[in-house]
Amino acid sequence: DAKTTQPPSMDCAEGRAANLPCNHSTISGNEYVYWYRQIHSQGPQYIIHGLKNNETNEMASLIITEDRKSSTLILPHATLRDTAVYYCIVRVATGAAGNKLTFGGGTRVLVKP
Amino acid sequence: KAGVTQTPRYLIKTRGQQVTLSCSPISGHRSVSWYQQTPGQGLQFLFEYFSETQRNKGNFPGRFSGRQFSNSRSEMNVSTLELGDSALYLCASSSNSGSPEQFFGPGTRLTVL
């Protein structure tokens, strides 16, 4: 699985958009970008994933650059409950290849009132 | 649908003992993965079971083992406990039908004294 680089921490104002960057310059053509988050004392939670097109769901948007070497997770209107560690993970699609996730250090996001 | 359950939630053991942790995946899910989370090493993949077979294995010593039953429930065992085994042990289940989402349980907090 390709390695990812994320800033260790960032603050965000409640109600504003939070933009979380992730660098994955060695990503391969068949690798997806996944985002998970872990709220304190809970198990990680899946947020979103994508291959090359931008993706949006009820939780967030994922913007992947055209060369796929970096991506940005956008929380459109951050709330205090979004305070968590966010993990960017790059891996091949799940299925026969197995479901192993390789977590890096993640970005600790603190949403402030 | 009930989520992933892990038992026990908290456990205190002494060095040299062994421990067995249990994970019940979401109904219908056939893949169960185990992770260890420590402040120093972060989230690390232990192993994955699918249809009672180990499909992937992380870089952990042989003291860490697991198994999966025909009802997809999984157990992991750690023998000859060391102080460094103190950690949050998380399991995640997935349907493996192509869904990229893994559902994590709340974890078992193991303390080795």
mmCIF file with all atom_site columns, C-alpha atoms in Angstrom:
data_model
loop_
_atom_site.group_PDB
_atom_site.id
_atom_site.type_symbol
_atom_site.label_atom_id
_atom_site.label_alt_id
_atom_site.label_comp_id
_atom_site.label_asym_id
_atom_site.label_entity_id
_atom_site.label_seq_id
_atom_site.pdbx_PDB_ins_code
_atom_site.Cartn_x
_atom_site.Cartn_y
_atom_site.Cartn_z
_atom_site.occupancy
_atom_site.B_iso_or_equiv
_atom_site.pdbx_formal_charge
_atom_site.auth_seq_id
_atom_site.auth_comp_id
_atom_site.auth_asym_id
_atom_site.auth_atom_id
_atom_site.pdbx_PDB_model_num
ATOM 1   C CA . ASP A 1 1   ? 0.000   0.000   0.000   1.00 0.00 ? 1   ASP A CA 1
ATOM 2   C CA . ALA A 1 2   ? 1.240   3.478   -0.835  1.00 0.00 ? 2   ALA A CA 1
ATOM 3   C CA . LYS A 1 3   ? 2.432   5.693   1.994   1.00 0.00 ? 3   LYS A CA 1
ATOM 4   C CA . THR A 1 4   ? 0.427   8.773   2.979   1.00 0.00 ? 4   THR A CA 1
ATOM 5   C CA . THR A 1 5   ? 1.510   12.023  4.616   1.00 0.00 ? 5   THR A CA 1
ATOM 6   C CA . GLN A 1 6   ? -0.855  14.154  6.676   1.00 0.00 ? 6   GLN A CA 1
ATOM 7   C CA . PRO A 1 7   ? -0.327  17.184  8.917   1.00 0.00 ? 7   PRO A CA 1
ATOM 8   C CA . PRO A 1 8   ? -0.295  16.040  12.556  1.00 0.00 ? 8   PRO A CA 1
ATOM 9   C CA . SER A 1 9   ? -2.914  18.491  13.706  1.00 0.00 ? 9   SER A CA 1
ATOM 10  C CA . MET A 1 10  ? -5.193  21.321  12.695  1.00 0.00 ? 10  MET A CA 1
ATOM 11  C CA . ASP A 1 11  ? -7.855  23.502  14.252  1.00 0.00 ? 11  ASP A CA 1
ATOM 12  C CA . CYS A 1 12  ? -11.131 24.450  12.701  1.00 0.00 ? 12  CYS A CA 1
ATOM 13  C CA . ALA A 1 13  ? -13.884 26.872  13.683  1.00 0.00 ? 13  ALA A CA 1
ATOM 14  C CA . GLU A 1 14  ? -17.312 25.430  14.309  1.00 0.00 ? 14  GLU A CA 1
ATOM 15  C CA . GLY A 1 15  ? -19.608 25.976  11.327  1.00 0.00 ? 15  GLY A CA 1
ATOM 16  C CA . ARG A 1 16  ? -16.761 26.524  8.915   1.00 0.00 ? 16  ARG A CA 1
ATOM 17  C CA . ALA A 1 17  ? -15.462 24.072  6.349   1.00 0.00 ? 17  ALA A CA 1
ATOM 18  C CA . ALA A 1 18  ? -12.534 21.899  7.377   1.00 0.00 ? 18  ALA A CA 1
ATOM 19  C CA . ASN A 1 19  ? -10.096 20.992  4.608   1.00 0.00 ? 19  ASN A CA 1
ATOM 20  C CA . LEU A 1 20  ? -7.843  18.060  5.459   1.00 0.00 ? 20  LEU A CA 1
ATOM 21  C CA . PRO A 1 21  ? -4.963  17.445  3.058   1.00 0.00 ? 21  PRO A CA 1
ATOM 22  C CA . CYS A 1 22  ? -3.282  14.130  2.324   1.00 0.00 ? 22  CYS A CA 1
ATOM 23  C CA . ASN A 1 23  ? -0.224  13.437  0.215   1.00 0.00 ? 23  ASN A CA 1
ATOM 24  C CA . HIS A 1 24  ? 0.104   10.072  -1.533  1.00 0.00 ? 24  HIS A CA 1
ATOM 25  C CA . SER A 1 25  ? 2.654   10.686  -4.269  1.00 0.00 ? 25  SER A CA 1
ATOM 26  C CA . THR A 1 26  ? 3.457   6.978   -4.768  1.00 0.00 ? 26  THR A CA 1
ATOM 27  C CA . ILE A 1 27  ? -0.134  5.886   -5.317  1.00 0.00 ? 27  ILE A CA 1
ATOM 28  C CA . SER A 1 28  ? -0.627  3.186   -7.939  1.00 0.00 ? 28  SER A CA 1
ATOM 29  C CA . GLY A 1 29  ? -3.273  3.135   -10.622 1.00 0.00 ? 29  GLY A CA 1
ATOM 30  C CA . ASN A 1 30  ? -5.400  0.532   -8.860  1.00 0.00 ? 30  ASN A CA 1
ATOM 31  C CA . GLU A 1 31  ? -5.221  2.082   -5.395  1.00 0.00 ? 31  GLU A CA 1
ATOM 32  C CA . TYR A 1 32  ? -8.102  3.941   -3.829  1.00 0.00 ? 32  TYR A CA 1
ATOM 33  C CA . VAL A 1 33  ? -8.008  6.735   -1.300  1.00 0.00 ? 33  VAL A CA 1
ATOM 34  C CA . TYR A 1 34  ? -9.968  5.988   1.875   1.00 0.00 ? 34  TYR A CA 1
ATOM 35  C CA . TRP A 1 35  ? -10.728 8.243   4.800   1.00 0.00 ? 35  TRP A CA 1
ATOM 36  C CA . TYR A 1 36  ? -11.578 7.066   8.290   1.00 0.00 ? 36  TYR A CA 1
ATOM 37  C CA . ARG A 1 37  ? -11.869 8.999   11.501  1.00 0.00 ? 37  ARG A CA 1
ATOM 38  C CA . GLN A 1 38  ? -11.562 8.015   15.130  1.00 0.00 ? 38  GLN A CA 1
ATOM 39  C CA . ILE A 1 39  ? -13.390 9.940   17.784  1.00 0.00 ? 39  ILE A CA 1
ATOM 40  C CA . HIS A 1 40  ? -11.821 9.651   21.202  1.00 0.00 ? 40  HIS A CA 1
ATOM 41  C CA . SER A 1 41  ? -12.314 6.250   22.849  1.00 0.00 ? 41  SER A CA 1
ATOM 42  C CA . GLN A 1 42  ? -14.225 4.842   19.881  1.00 0.00 ? 42  GLN A CA 1
ATOM 43  C CA . GLY A 1 43  ? -13.321 2.577   16.986  1.00 0.00 ? 43  GLY A CA 1
ATOM 44  C CA . PRO A 1 44  ? -12.496 4.171   13.630  1.00 0.00 ? 44  PRO A CA 1
ATOM 45  C CA . GLN A 1 45  ? -15.391 5.125   11.397  1.00 0.00 ? 45  GLN A CA 1
ATOM 46  C CA . TYR A 1 46  ? -15.434 5.002   7.605   1.00 0.00 ? 46  TYR A CA 1
ATOM 47  C CA . ILE A 1 47  ? -16.054 8.384   5.962   1.00 0.00 ? 47  ILE A CA 1
ATOM 48  C CA . ILE A 1 48  ? -15.570 8.163   2.225   1.00 0.00 ? 48  ILE A CA 1
ATOM 49  C CA . HIS A 1 49  ? -13.370 6.721   -0.501  1.00 0.00 ? 49  HIS A CA 1
ATOM 50  C CA . GLY A 1 50  ? -12.521 7.427   -4.136  1.00 0.00 ? 50  GLY A CA 1
ATOM 51  C CA . LEU A 1 51  ? -10.351 6.387   -7.070  1.00 0.00 ? 51  LEU A CA 1
ATOM 52  C CA . LYS A 1 52  ? -9.946  9.473   -9.259  1.00 0.00 ? 52  LYS A CA 1
ATOM 53  C CA . ASN A 1 53  ? -13.252 11.297  -9.395  1.00 0.00 ? 53  ASN A CA 1
ATOM 54  C CA . ASN A 1 54  ? -14.400 13.629  -6.674  1.00 0.00 ? 54  ASN A CA 1
ATOM 55  C CA . GLU A 1 55  ? -16.850 12.006  -4.305  1.00 0.00 ? 55  GLU A CA 1
ATOM 56  C CA . THR A 1 56  ? -19.473 13.349  -1.925  1.00 0.00 ? 56  THR A CA 1
ATOM 57  C CA . ASN A 1 57  ? -21.680 11.731  0.662   1.00 0.00 ? 57  ASN A CA 1
ATOM 58  C CA . GLU A 1 58  ? -23.664 12.901  3.653   1.00 0.00 ? 58  GLU A CA 1
ATOM 59  C CA . MET A 1 59  ? -20.550 13.216  5.774   1.00 0.00 ? 59  MET A CA 1
ATOM 60  C CA . ALA A 1 60  ? -17.930 14.770  3.552   1.00 0.00 ? 60  ALA A CA 1
ATOM 61  C CA . SER A 1 61  ? -16.485 15.456  0.121   1.00 0.00 ? 61  SER A CA 1
ATOM 62  C CA . LEU A 1 62  ? -13.291 13.997  -1.277  1.00 0.00 ? 62  LEU A CA 1
ATOM 63  C CA . ILE A 1 63  ? -11.303 15.934  -3.839  1.00 0.00 ? 63  ILE A CA 1
ATOM 64  C CA . ILE A 1 64  ? -8.532  14.008  -5.622  1.00 0.00 ? 64  ILE A CA 1
ATOM 65  C CA . THR A 1 65  ? -6.051  15.875  -7.806  1.00 0.00 ? 65  THR A CA 1
ATOM 66  C CA . GLU A 1 66  ? -5.824  14.957  -11.452 1.00 0.00 ? 66  GLU A CA 1
ATOM 67  C CA . ASP A 1 67  ? -2.435  13.288  -11.006 1.00 0.00 ? 67  ASP A CA 1
ATOM 68  C CA . ARG A 1 68  ? -3.849  11.471  -7.932  1.00 0.00 ? 68  ARG A CA 1
ATOM 69  C CA . LYS A 1 69  ? -0.813  12.349  -5.856  1.00 0.00 ? 69  LYS A CA 1
ATOM 70  C CA . SER A 1 70  ? -2.812  14.202  -3.250  1.00 0.00 ? 70  SER A CA 1
ATOM 71  C CA . SER A 1 71  ? -6.330  14.585  -1.985  1.00 0.00 ? 71  SER A CA 1
ATOM 72  C CA . THR A 1 72  ? -8.408  16.746  0.337   1.00 0.00 ? 72  THR A CA 1
ATOM 73  C CA . LEU A 1 73  ? -11.194 15.677  2.636   1.00 0.00 ? 73  LEU A CA 1
ATOM 74  C CA . ILE A 1 74  ? -13.726 18.448  3.146   1.00 0.00 ? 74  ILE A CA 1
ATOM 75  C CA . LEU A 1 75  ? -16.087 18.590  6.106   1.00 0.00 ? 75  LEU A CA 1
ATOM 76  C CA . PRO A 1 76  ? -18.479 21.258  4.852   1.00 0.00 ? 76  PRO A CA 1
ATOM 77  C CA . HIS A 1 77  ? -19.793 22.562  8.168   1.00 0.00 ? 77  HIS A CA 1
ATOM 78  C CA . ALA A 1 78  ? -17.657 21.315  11.010  1.00 0.00 ? 78  ALA A CA 1
ATOM 79  C CA . THR A 1 79  ? -19.352 20.687  14.345  1.00 0.00 ? 79  THR A CA 1
ATOM 80  C CA . LEU A 1 80  ? -17.839 19.990  17.748  1.00 0.00 ? 80  LEU A CA 1
ATOM 81  C CA . ARG A 1 81  ? -18.668 16.316  17.198  1.00 0.00 ? 81  ARG A CA 1
ATOM 82  C CA . ASP A 1 82  ? -16.245 16.267  14.255  1.00 0.00 ? 82  ASP A CA 1
ATOM 83  C CA . THR A 1 83  ? -13.323 16.597  16.642  1.00 0.00 ? 83  THR A CA 1
ATOM 84  C CA . ALA A 1 84  ? -11.363 13.413  15.945  1.00 0.00 ? 84  ALA A CA 1
ATOM 85  C CA . VAL A 1 85  ? -8.263  11.937  14.374  1.00 0.00 ? 85  VAL A CA 1
ATOM 86  C CA . TYR A 1 86  ? -8.678  11.632  10.614  1.00 0.00 ? 86  TYR A CA 1
ATOM 87  C CA . TYR A 1 87  ? -6.803  8.953   8.715   1.00 0.00 ? 87  TYR A CA 1
ATOM 88  C CA . CYS A 1 88  ? -6.058  8.967   5.007   1.00 0.00 ? 88  CYS A CA 1
ATOM 89  C CA . ILE A 1 89  ? -5.364  5.448   3.715   1.00 0.00 ? 89  ILE A CA 1
ATOM 90  C CA . VAL A 1 90  ? -4.358  4.303   0.260   1.00 0.00 ? 90  VAL A CA 1
ATOM 91  C CA . ARG A 1 91  ? -4.937  0.721   -0.790  1.00 0.00 ? 91  ARG A CA 1
ATOM 92  C CA . VAL A 1 92  ? -6.309  -1.500  -3.507  1.00 0.00 ? 92  VAL A CA 1
ATOM 93  C CA . ALA A 1 93  ? -10.023 -2.120  -3.505  1.00 0.00 ? 93  ALA A CA 1
ATOM 94  C CA . THR A 1 94  ? -11.368 -4.479  -0.887  1.00 0.00 ? 94  THR A CA 1
ATOM 95  C CA . GLY A 1 95  ? -12.519 -7.949  -1.794  1.00 0.00 ? 95  GLY A CA 1
ATOM 96  C CA . ALA A 1 96  ? -10.341 -10.898 -2.643  1.00 0.00 ? 96  ALA A CA 1
ATOM 97  C CA . ALA A 1 97  ? -7.223  -8.872  -1.838  1.00 0.00 ? 97  ALA A CA 1
ATOM 98  C CA . GLY A 1 98  ? -8.305  -8.695  1.754   1.00 0.00 ? 98  GLY A CA 1
ATOM 99  C CA . ASN A 1 99  ? -9.394  -5.902  4.035   1.00 0.00 ? 99  ASN A CA 1
ATOM 100 C CA . LYS A 1 100 ? -6.141  -4.877  5.678   1.00 0.00 ? 100 LYS A CA 1
ATOM 101 C CA . LEU A 1 101 ? -5.980  -1.161  6.467   1.00 0.00 ? 101 LEU A CA 1
ATOM 102 C CA . THR A 1 102 ? -2.603  0.489   7.059   1.00 0.00 ? 102 THR A CA 1
ATOM 103 C CA . PHE A 1 103 ? -3.090  3.476   9.346   1.00 0.00 ? 103 PHE A CA 1
ATOM 104 C CA . GLY A 1 104 ? -0.572  6.295   9.542   1.00 0.00 ? 104 GLY A CA 1
ATOM 105 C CA . GLY A 1 105 ? -0.439  8.966   12.192  1.00 0.00 ? 105 GLY A CA 1
ATOM 106 C CA . GLY A 1 106 ? -3.502  10.807  10.916  1.00 0.00 ? 106 GLY A CA 1
ATOM 107 C CA . THR A 1 107 ? -4.488  14.421  11.492  1.00 0.00 ? 107 THR A CA 1
ATOM 108 C CA . ARG A 1 108 ? -5.833  15.401  14.875  1.00 0.00 ? 108 ARG A CA 1
ATOM 109 C CA . VAL A 1 109 ? -8.648  17.863  14.151  1.00 0.00 ? 109 VAL A CA 1
ATOM 110 C CA . LEU A 1 110 ? -9.944  20.088  16.904  1.00 0.00 ? 110 LEU A CA 1
ATOM 111 C CA . VAL A 1 111 ? -13.160 21.938  16.150  1.00 0.00 ? 111 VAL A CA 1
ATOM 112 C CA . LYS A 1 112 ? -13.437 25.035  18.300  1.00 0.00 ? 112 LYS A CA 1
ATOM 113 C CA . PRO A 1 113 ? -16.615 26.943  19.163  1.00 0.00 ? 113 PRO A CA 1
ATOM 114 C CA . LYS B 2 1   ? -28.838 -4.051  12.641  1.00 0.00 ? 1   LYS B CA 1
ATOM 115 C CA . ALA B 2 2   ? -26.647 -4.481  15.686  1.00 0.00 ? 2   ALA B CA 1
ATOM 116 C CA . GLY B 2 3   ? -23.093 -3.204  15.375  1.00 0.00 ? 3   GLY B CA 1
ATOM 117 C CA . VAL B 2 4   ? -19.835 -4.974  16.029  1.00 0.00 ? 4   VAL B CA 1
ATOM 118 C CA . THR B 2 5   ? -19.571 -6.135  19.615  1.00 0.00 ? 5   THR B CA 1
ATOM 119 C CA . GLN B 2 6   ? -16.421 -6.913  21.524  1.00 0.00 ? 6   GLN B CA 1
ATOM 120 C CA . THR B 2 7   ? -16.085 -8.608  24.870  1.00 0.00 ? 7   THR B CA 1
ATOM 121 C CA . PRO B 2 8   ? -14.855 -7.916  27.388  1.00 0.00 ? 8   PRO B CA 1
ATOM 122 C CA . ARG B 2 9   ? -14.543 -4.150  27.141  1.00 0.00 ? 9   ARG B CA 1
ATOM 123 C CA . TYR B 2 10  ? -11.856 -3.934  29.803  1.00 0.00 ? 10  TYR B CA 1
ATOM 124 C CA . LEU B 2 11  ? -9.377  -6.498  31.034  1.00 0.00 ? 11  LEU B CA 1
ATOM 125 C CA . ILE B 2 12  ? -6.488  -6.496  33.485  1.00 0.00 ? 12  ILE B CA 1
ATOM 126 C CA . LYS B 2 13  ? -3.928  -9.275  33.352  1.00 0.00 ? 13  LYS B CA 1
ATOM 127 C CA . THR B 2 14  ? -0.442  -9.868  34.711  1.00 0.00 ? 14  THR B CA 1
ATOM 128 C CA . ARG B 2 15  ? 2.709   -10.646 32.797  1.00 0.00 ? 15  ARG B CA 1
ATOM 129 C CA . GLY B 2 16  ? 2.985   -14.235 31.648  1.00 0.00 ? 16  GLY B CA 1
ATOM 130 C CA . GLN B 2 17  ? -0.753  -14.856 31.576  1.00 0.00 ? 17  GLN B CA 1
ATOM 131 C CA . GLN B 2 18  ? -2.747  -15.403 28.442  1.00 0.00 ? 18  GLN B CA 1
ATOM 132 C CA . VAL B 2 19  ? -5.903  -13.682 27.273  1.00 0.00 ? 19  VAL B CA 1
ATOM 133 C CA . THR B 2 20  ? -8.725  -14.332 24.826  1.00 0.00 ? 20  THR B CA 1
ATOM 134 C CA . LEU B 2 21  ? -10.740 -11.527 23.292  1.00 0.00 ? 21  LEU B CA 1
ATOM 135 C CA . SER B 2 22  ? -13.988 -11.989 21.405  1.00 0.00 ? 22  SER B CA 1
ATOM 136 C CA . CYS B 2 23  ? -15.539 -10.165 18.475  1.00 0.00 ? 23  CYS B CA 1
ATOM 137 C CA . SER B 2 24  ? -19.027 -10.619 17.039  1.00 0.00 ? 24  SER B CA 1
ATOM 138 C CA . PRO B 2 25  ? -19.323 -9.040  13.588  1.00 0.00 ? 25  PRO B CA 1
ATOM 139 C CA . ILE B 2 26  ? -22.393 -7.470  12.077  1.00 0.00 ? 26  ILE B CA 1
ATOM 140 C CA . SER B 2 27  ? -24.882 -10.120 11.025  1.00 0.00 ? 27  SER B CA 1
ATOM 141 C CA . GLY B 2 28  ? -24.069 -11.346 7.543   1.00 0.00 ? 28  GLY B CA 1
ATOM 142 C CA . HIS B 2 29  ? -20.489 -10.098 7.563   1.00 0.00 ? 29  HIS B CA 1
ATOM 143 C CA . ARG B 2 30  ? -17.895 -12.754 6.854   1.00 0.00 ? 30  ARG B CA 1
ATOM 144 C CA . SER B 2 31  ? -14.662 -10.836 7.265   1.00 0.00 ? 31  SER B CA 1
ATOM 145 C CA . VAL B 2 32  ? -13.224 -9.926  10.657  1.00 0.00 ? 32  VAL B CA 1
ATOM 146 C CA . SER B 2 33  ? -9.987  -8.008  11.107  1.00 0.00 ? 33  SER B CA 1
ATOM 147 C CA . TRP B 2 34  ? -8.110  -7.280  14.316  1.00 0.00 ? 34  TRP B CA 1
ATOM 148 C CA . TYR B 2 35  ? -6.012  -4.220  15.147  1.00 0.00 ? 35  TYR B CA 1
ATOM 149 C CA . GLN B 2 36  ? -3.852  -3.161  18.059  1.00 0.00 ? 36  GLN B CA 1
ATOM 150 C CA . GLN B 2 37  ? -3.745  0.493   19.045  1.00 0.00 ? 37  GLN B CA 1
ATOM 151 C CA . THR B 2 38  ? -1.070  1.915   21.341  1.00 0.00 ? 38  THR B CA 1
ATOM 152 C CA . PRO B 2 39  ? 0.024   5.516   21.924  1.00 0.00 ? 39  PRO B CA 1
ATOM 153 C CA . GLY B 2 40  ? 3.486   4.766   20.571  1.00 0.00 ? 40  GLY B CA 1
ATOM 154 C CA . GLN B 2 41  ? 2.726   2.636   17.503  1.00 0.00 ? 41  GLN B CA 1
ATOM 155 C CA . GLY B 2 42  ? -0.751  3.821   16.601  1.00 0.00 ? 42  GLY B CA 1
ATOM 156 C CA . LEU B 2 43  ? -3.185  1.485   14.880  1.00 0.00 ? 43  LEU B CA 1
ATOM 157 C CA . GLN B 2 44  ? -1.547  -1.686  13.624  1.00 0.00 ? 44  GLN B CA 1
ATOM 158 C CA . PHE B 2 45  ? -3.107  -4.544  11.706  1.00 0.00 ? 45  PHE B CA 1
ATOM 159 C CA . LEU B 2 46  ? -2.915  -7.922  13.415  1.00 0.00 ? 46  LEU B CA 1
ATOM 160 C CA . PHE B 2 47  ? -4.778  -10.314 11.130  1.00 0.00 ? 47  PHE B CA 1
ATOM 161 C CA . GLU B 2 48  ? -7.906  -10.863 9.097   1.00 0.00 ? 48  GLU B CA 1
ATOM 162 C CA . TYR B 2 49  ? -10.185 -13.859 8.953   1.00 0.00 ? 49  TYR B CA 1
ATOM 163 C CA . PHE B 2 50  ? -12.629 -14.654 6.199   1.00 0.00 ? 50  PHE B CA 1
ATOM 164 C CA . SER B 2 51  ? -14.800 -17.754 6.136   1.00 0.00 ? 51  SER B CA 1
ATOM 165 C CA . GLU B 2 52  ? -12.801 -19.292 9.005   1.00 0.00 ? 52  GLU B CA 1
ATOM 166 C CA . THR B 2 53  ? -9.478  -18.849 7.171   1.00 0.00 ? 53  THR B CA 1
ATOM 167 C CA . GLN B 2 54  ? -6.738  -16.385 7.959   1.00 0.00 ? 54  GLN B CA 1
ATOM 168 C CA . ARG B 2 55  ? -6.425  -14.197 4.876   1.00 0.00 ? 55  ARG B CA 1
ATOM 169 C CA . ASN B 2 56  ? -3.872  -11.615 5.990   1.00 0.00 ? 56  ASN B CA 1
ATOM 170 C CA . LYS B 2 57  ? -1.418  -11.330 8.817   1.00 0.00 ? 57  LYS B CA 1
ATOM 171 C CA . GLY B 2 58  ? 0.432   -8.357  10.229  1.00 0.00 ? 58  GLY B CA 1
ATOM 172 C CA . ASN B 2 59  ? 3.916   -8.213  11.662  1.00 0.00 ? 59  ASN B CA 1
ATOM 173 C CA . PHE B 2 60  ? 3.295   -9.521  15.164  1.00 0.00 ? 60  PHE B CA 1
ATOM 174 C CA . PRO B 2 61  ? 4.972   -12.368 17.051  1.00 0.00 ? 61  PRO B CA 1
ATOM 175 C CA . GLY B 2 62  ? 3.460   -15.821 17.182  1.00 0.00 ? 62  GLY B CA 1
ATOM 176 C CA . ARG B 2 63  ? 2.113   -15.118 20.669  1.00 0.00 ? 63  ARG B CA 1
ATOM 177 C CA . PHE B 2 64  ? -0.736  -13.388 18.876  1.00 0.00 ? 64  PHE B CA 1
ATOM 178 C CA . SER B 2 65  ? -3.166  -15.766 17.257  1.00 0.00 ? 65  SER B CA 1
ATOM 179 C CA . GLY B 2 66  ? -6.757  -15.823 16.201  1.00 0.00 ? 66  GLY B CA 1
ATOM 180 C CA . ARG B 2 67  ? -9.521  -17.901 14.798  1.00 0.00 ? 67  ARG B CA 1
ATOM 181 C CA . GLN B 2 68  ? -12.938 -17.543 13.285  1.00 0.00 ? 68  GLN B CA 1
ATOM 182 C CA . PHE B 2 69  ? -15.943 -19.736 13.806  1.00 0.00 ? 69  PHE B CA 1
ATOM 183 C CA . SER B 2 70  ? -18.575 -20.851 11.325  1.00 0.00 ? 70  SER B CA 1
ATOM 184 C CA . ASN B 2 71  ? -20.919 -18.111 12.540  1.00 0.00 ? 71  ASN B CA 1
ATOM 185 C CA . SER B 2 72  ? -18.177 -15.540 11.708  1.00 0.00 ? 72  SER B CA 1
ATOM 186 C CA . ARG B 2 73  ? -17.510 -14.705 15.332  1.00 0.00 ? 73  ARG B CA 1
ATOM 187 C CA . SER B 2 74  ? -13.810 -14.353 15.947  1.00 0.00 ? 74  SER B CA 1
ATOM 188 C CA . GLU B 2 75  ? -11.458 -14.648 18.873  1.00 0.00 ? 75  GLU B CA 1
ATOM 189 C CA . MET B 2 76  ? -7.906  -13.504 19.286  1.00 0.00 ? 76  MET B CA 1
ATOM 190 C CA . ASN B 2 77  ? -5.521  -14.930 21.825  1.00 0.00 ? 77  ASN B CA 1
ATOM 191 C CA . VAL B 2 78  ? -2.350  -13.481 23.274  1.00 0.00 ? 78  VAL B CA 1
ATOM 192 C CA . SER B 2 79  ? -0.147  -15.868 25.202  1.00 0.00 ? 79  SER B CA 1
ATOM 193 C CA . THR B 2 80  ? 2.652   -15.069 27.636  1.00 0.00 ? 80  THR B CA 1
ATOM 194 C CA . LEU B 2 81  ? 1.555   -11.481 28.044  1.00 0.00 ? 81  LEU B CA 1
ATOM 195 C CA . GLU B 2 82  ? 4.157   -8.720  28.163  1.00 0.00 ? 82  GLU B CA 1
ATOM 196 C CA . LEU B 2 83  ? 3.800   -5.191  29.504  1.00 0.00 ? 83  LEU B CA 1
ATOM 197 C CA . GLY B 2 84  ? 3.974   -3.905  25.930  1.00 0.00 ? 84  GLY B CA 1
ATOM 198 C CA . ASP B 2 85  ? 0.816   -5.790  25.023  1.00 0.00 ? 85  ASP B CA 1
ATOM 199 C CA . SER B 2 86  ? -1.197  -3.227  26.939  1.00 0.00 ? 86  SER B CA 1
ATOM 200 C CA . ALA B 2 87  ? -3.341  -1.662  24.262  1.00 0.00 ? 87  ALA B CA 1
ATOM 201 C CA . LEU B 2 88  ? -6.774  -1.134  22.806  1.00 0.00 ? 88  LEU B CA 1
ATOM 202 C CA . TYR B 2 89  ? -7.660  -4.118  20.639  1.00 0.00 ? 89  TYR B CA 1
ATOM 203 C CA . LEU B 2 90  ? -10.147 -3.338  17.911  1.00 0.00 ? 90  LEU B CA 1
ATOM 204 C CA . CYS B 2 91  ? -11.960 -5.612  15.557  1.00 0.00 ? 91  CYS B CA 1
ATOM 205 C CA . ALA B 2 92  ? -13.628 -4.628  12.317  1.00 0.00 ? 92  ALA B CA 1
ATOM 206 C CA . SER B 2 93  ? -16.139 -6.492  10.214  1.00 0.00 ? 93  SER B CA 1
ATOM 207 C CA . SER B 2 94  ? -16.901 -6.279  6.545   1.00 0.00 ? 94  SER B CA 1
ATOM 208 C CA . SER B 2 95  ? -19.339 -7.970  4.261   1.00 0.00 ? 95  SER B CA 1
ATOM 209 C CA . ASN B 2 96  ? -16.645 -8.520  1.645   1.00 0.00 ? 96  ASN B CA 1
ATOM 210 C CA . SER B 2 97  ? -19.231 -8.126  -1.074  1.00 0.00 ? 97  SER B CA 1
ATOM 211 C CA . GLY B 2 98  ? -17.211 -5.313  -2.552  1.00 0.00 ? 98  GLY B CA 1
ATOM 212 C CA . SER B 2 99  ? -18.178 -2.768  0.070   1.00 0.00 ? 99  SER B CA 1
ATOM 213 C CA . PRO B 2 100 ? -15.181 -0.633  1.022   1.00 0.00 ? 100 PRO B CA 1
ATOM 214 C CA . GLU B 2 101 ? -16.560 0.127   4.430   1.00 0.00 ? 101 GLU B CA 1
ATOM 215 C CA . GLN B 2 102 ? -15.317 -1.668  7.492   1.00 0.00 ? 102 GLN B CA 1
ATOM 216 C CA . PHE B 2 103 ? -17.228 -1.367  10.721  1.00 0.00 ? 103 PHE B CA 1
ATOM 217 C CA . PHE B 2 104 ? -15.198 -1.184  13.883  1.00 0.00 ? 104 PHE B CA 1
ATOM 218 C CA . GLY B 2 105 ? -16.230 -2.285  17.334  1.00 0.00 ? 105 GLY B CA 1
ATOM 219 C CA . PRO B 2 106 ? -15.622 -0.240  20.495  1.00 0.00 ? 106 PRO B CA 1
ATOM 220 C CA . GLY B 2 107 ? -12.515 -2.225  21.362  1.00 0.00 ? 107 GLY B CA 1
ATOM 221 C CA . THR B 2 108 ? -11.196 -4.134  24.348  1.00 0.00 ? 108 THR B CA 1
ATOM 222 C CA . ARG B 2 109 ? -8.837  -2.206  26.602  1.00 0.00 ? 109 ARG B CA 1
ATOM 223 C CA . LEU B 2 110 ? -6.192  -4.636  27.860  1.00 0.00 ? 110 LEU B CA 1
ATOM 224 C CA . THR B 2 111 ? -3.886  -3.638  30.684  1.00 0.00 ? 111 THR B CA 1
ATOM 225 C CA . VAL B 2 112 ? -0.952  -5.886  31.534  1.00 0.00 ? 112 VAL B CA 1
ATOM 226 C CA . LEU B 2 113 ? 0.579   -5.369  34.972  1.00 0.00 ? 113 LEU B CA 1
#
